[in-house]
PDB file of C-alpha atoms in Angstrom:
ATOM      1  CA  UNK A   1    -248.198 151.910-146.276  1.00 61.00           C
ATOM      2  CA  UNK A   2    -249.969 149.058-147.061  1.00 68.00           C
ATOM      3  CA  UNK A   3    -249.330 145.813-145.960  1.00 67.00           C
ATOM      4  CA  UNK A   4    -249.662 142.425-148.108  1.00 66.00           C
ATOM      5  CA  UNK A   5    -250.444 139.161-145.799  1.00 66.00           C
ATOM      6  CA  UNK A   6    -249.576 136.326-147.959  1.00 64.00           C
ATOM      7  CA  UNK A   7    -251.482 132.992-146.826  1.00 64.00           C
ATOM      8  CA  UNK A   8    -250.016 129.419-147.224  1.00 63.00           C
ATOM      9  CA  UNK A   9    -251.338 128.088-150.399  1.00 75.00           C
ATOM     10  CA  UNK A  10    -253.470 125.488-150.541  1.00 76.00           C
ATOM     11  CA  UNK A  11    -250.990 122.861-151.574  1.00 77.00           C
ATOM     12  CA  UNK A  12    -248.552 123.565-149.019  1.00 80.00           C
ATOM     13  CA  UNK A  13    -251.204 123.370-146.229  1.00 79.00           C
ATOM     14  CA  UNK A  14    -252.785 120.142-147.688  1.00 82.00           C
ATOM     15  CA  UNK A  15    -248.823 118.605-147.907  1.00 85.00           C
ATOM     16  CA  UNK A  16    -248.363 119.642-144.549  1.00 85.00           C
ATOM     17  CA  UNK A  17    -251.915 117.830-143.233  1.00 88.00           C
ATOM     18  CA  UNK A  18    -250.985 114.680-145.584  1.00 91.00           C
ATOM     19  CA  UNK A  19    -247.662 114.471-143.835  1.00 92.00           C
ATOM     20  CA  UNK A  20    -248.935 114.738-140.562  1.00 93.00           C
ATOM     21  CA  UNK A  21    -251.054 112.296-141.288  1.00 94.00           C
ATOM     22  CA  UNK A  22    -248.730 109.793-142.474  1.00 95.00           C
ATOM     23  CA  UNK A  23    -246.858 110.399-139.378  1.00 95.00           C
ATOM     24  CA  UNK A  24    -249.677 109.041-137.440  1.00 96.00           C
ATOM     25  CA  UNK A  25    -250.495 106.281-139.108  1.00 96.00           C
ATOM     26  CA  UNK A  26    -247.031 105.006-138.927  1.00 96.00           C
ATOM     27  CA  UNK A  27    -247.001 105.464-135.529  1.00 96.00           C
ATOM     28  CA  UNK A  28    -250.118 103.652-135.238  1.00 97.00           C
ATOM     29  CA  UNK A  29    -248.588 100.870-137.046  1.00 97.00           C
ATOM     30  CA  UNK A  30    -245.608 100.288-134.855  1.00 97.00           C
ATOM     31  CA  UNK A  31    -248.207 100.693-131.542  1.00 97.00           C
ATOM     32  CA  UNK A  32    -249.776  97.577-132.990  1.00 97.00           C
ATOM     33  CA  UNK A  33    -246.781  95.829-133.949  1.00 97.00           C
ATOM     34  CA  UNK A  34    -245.868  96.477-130.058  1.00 97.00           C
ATOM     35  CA  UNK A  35    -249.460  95.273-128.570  1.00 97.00           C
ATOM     36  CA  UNK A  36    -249.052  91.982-130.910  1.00 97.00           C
ATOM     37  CA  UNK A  37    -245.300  91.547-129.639  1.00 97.00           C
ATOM     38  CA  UNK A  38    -246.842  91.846-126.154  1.00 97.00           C
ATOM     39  CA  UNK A  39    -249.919  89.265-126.640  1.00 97.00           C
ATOM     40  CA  UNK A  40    -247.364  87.117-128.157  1.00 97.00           C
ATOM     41  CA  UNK A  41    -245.186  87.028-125.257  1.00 97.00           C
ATOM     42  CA  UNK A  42    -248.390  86.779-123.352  1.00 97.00           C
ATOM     43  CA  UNK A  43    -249.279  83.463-124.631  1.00 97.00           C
ATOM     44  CA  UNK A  44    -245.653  82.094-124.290  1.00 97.00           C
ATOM     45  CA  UNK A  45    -245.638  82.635-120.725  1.00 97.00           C
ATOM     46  CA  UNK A  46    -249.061  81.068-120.499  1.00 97.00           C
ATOM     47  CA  UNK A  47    -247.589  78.172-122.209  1.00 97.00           C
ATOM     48  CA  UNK A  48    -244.410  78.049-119.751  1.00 97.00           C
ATOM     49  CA  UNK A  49    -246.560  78.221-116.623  1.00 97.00           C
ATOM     50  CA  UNK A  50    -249.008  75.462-117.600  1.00 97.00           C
ATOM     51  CA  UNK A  51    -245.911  73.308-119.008  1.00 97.00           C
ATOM     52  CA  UNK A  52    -244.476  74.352-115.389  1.00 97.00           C
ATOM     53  CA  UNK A  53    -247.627  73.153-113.448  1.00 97.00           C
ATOM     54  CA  UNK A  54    -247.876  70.149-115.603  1.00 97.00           C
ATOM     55  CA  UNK A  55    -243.855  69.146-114.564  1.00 97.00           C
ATOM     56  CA  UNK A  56    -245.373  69.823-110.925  1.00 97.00           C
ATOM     57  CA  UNK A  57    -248.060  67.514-111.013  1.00 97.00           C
ATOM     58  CA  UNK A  58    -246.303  64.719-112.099  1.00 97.00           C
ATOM     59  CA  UNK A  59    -243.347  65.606-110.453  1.00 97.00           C
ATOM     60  CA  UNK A  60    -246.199  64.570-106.850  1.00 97.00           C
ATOM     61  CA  UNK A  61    -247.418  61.783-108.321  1.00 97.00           C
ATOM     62  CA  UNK A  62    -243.993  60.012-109.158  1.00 97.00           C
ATOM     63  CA  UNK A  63    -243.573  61.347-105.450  1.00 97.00           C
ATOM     64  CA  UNK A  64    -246.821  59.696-104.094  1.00 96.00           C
ATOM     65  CA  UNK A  65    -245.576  56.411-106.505  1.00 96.00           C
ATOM     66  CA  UNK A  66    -241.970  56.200-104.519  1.00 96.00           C
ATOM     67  CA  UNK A  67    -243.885  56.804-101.218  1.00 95.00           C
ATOM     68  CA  UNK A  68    -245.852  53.607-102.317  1.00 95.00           C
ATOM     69  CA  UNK A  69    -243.046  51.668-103.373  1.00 95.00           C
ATOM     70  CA  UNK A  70    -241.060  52.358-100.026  1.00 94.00           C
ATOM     71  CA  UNK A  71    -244.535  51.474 -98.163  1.00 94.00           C
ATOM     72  CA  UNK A  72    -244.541  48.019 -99.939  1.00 94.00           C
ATOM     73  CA  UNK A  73    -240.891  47.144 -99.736  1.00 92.00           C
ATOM     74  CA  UNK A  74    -241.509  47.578 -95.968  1.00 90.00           C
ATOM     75  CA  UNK A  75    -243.900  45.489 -95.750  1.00 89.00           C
ATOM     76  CA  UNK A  76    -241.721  42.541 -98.094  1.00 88.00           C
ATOM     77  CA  UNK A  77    -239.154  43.086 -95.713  1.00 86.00           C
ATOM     78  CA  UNK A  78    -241.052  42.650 -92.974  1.00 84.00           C
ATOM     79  CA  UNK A  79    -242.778  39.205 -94.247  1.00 81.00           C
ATOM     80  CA  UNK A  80    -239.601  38.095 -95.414  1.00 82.00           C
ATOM     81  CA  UNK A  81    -237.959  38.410 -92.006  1.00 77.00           C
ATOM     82  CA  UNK A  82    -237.561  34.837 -90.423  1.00 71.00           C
ATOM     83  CA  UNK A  83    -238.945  35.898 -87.453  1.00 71.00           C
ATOM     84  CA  UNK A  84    -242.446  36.742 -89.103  1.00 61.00           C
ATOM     85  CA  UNK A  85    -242.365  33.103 -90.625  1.00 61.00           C
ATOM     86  CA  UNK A  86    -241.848  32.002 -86.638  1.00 63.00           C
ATOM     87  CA  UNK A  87    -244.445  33.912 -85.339  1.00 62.00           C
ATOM     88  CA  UNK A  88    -246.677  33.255 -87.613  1.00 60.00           C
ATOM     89  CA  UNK A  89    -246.291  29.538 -87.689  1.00 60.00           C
ATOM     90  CA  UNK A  90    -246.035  28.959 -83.651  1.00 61.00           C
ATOM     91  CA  UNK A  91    -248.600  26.606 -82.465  1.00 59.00           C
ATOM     92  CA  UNK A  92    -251.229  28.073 -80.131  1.00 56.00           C
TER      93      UNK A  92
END
């Protein structure tokens, strides 16, 4: 008996590596469509947290602005009180 091994051809092997190869550049493609997705996102959050951190900061100074106002409005009501006037103008 003799026995015949019959080998891919050529064509079908290099069809077979081509596809293959296709495959993985595809899926190479959609990795970096991913990663640039991601780094998008990325820079939106940045974006949010420093718009966040901005609302923050002048959230404390309107804060530090009211305390200032409520300081000074004391002090009008105290110099407008009659008895200030009184004190102030008795005779020594």
């Amino acid at each position: 008996k003799r026995y015949i091994f019959r080998l891919p051809q050529t064509e079908e092997i290099l069809k077979g590596y081509h596809e293959t190869v296709k495959e993985q550049v595809e899926q190479k493609q959609i990795v970096q469509k991913k990663y640039t997705k991601l780094l998008d996102l990325e820079a939106k959050q940045r974006i949010v947290y420093q718009n966040l951190m901005l609302q923050k900061e002048s959230q404390e100074k309107m804060l530090a602005v009211l305390h200032e106002q409520r300081h000074l409005m004391r002090l009008v009501h105290l110099i407008l009180k009659p008895s200030f006037f009184y004190k102030v103008n008795q005779p020594i």
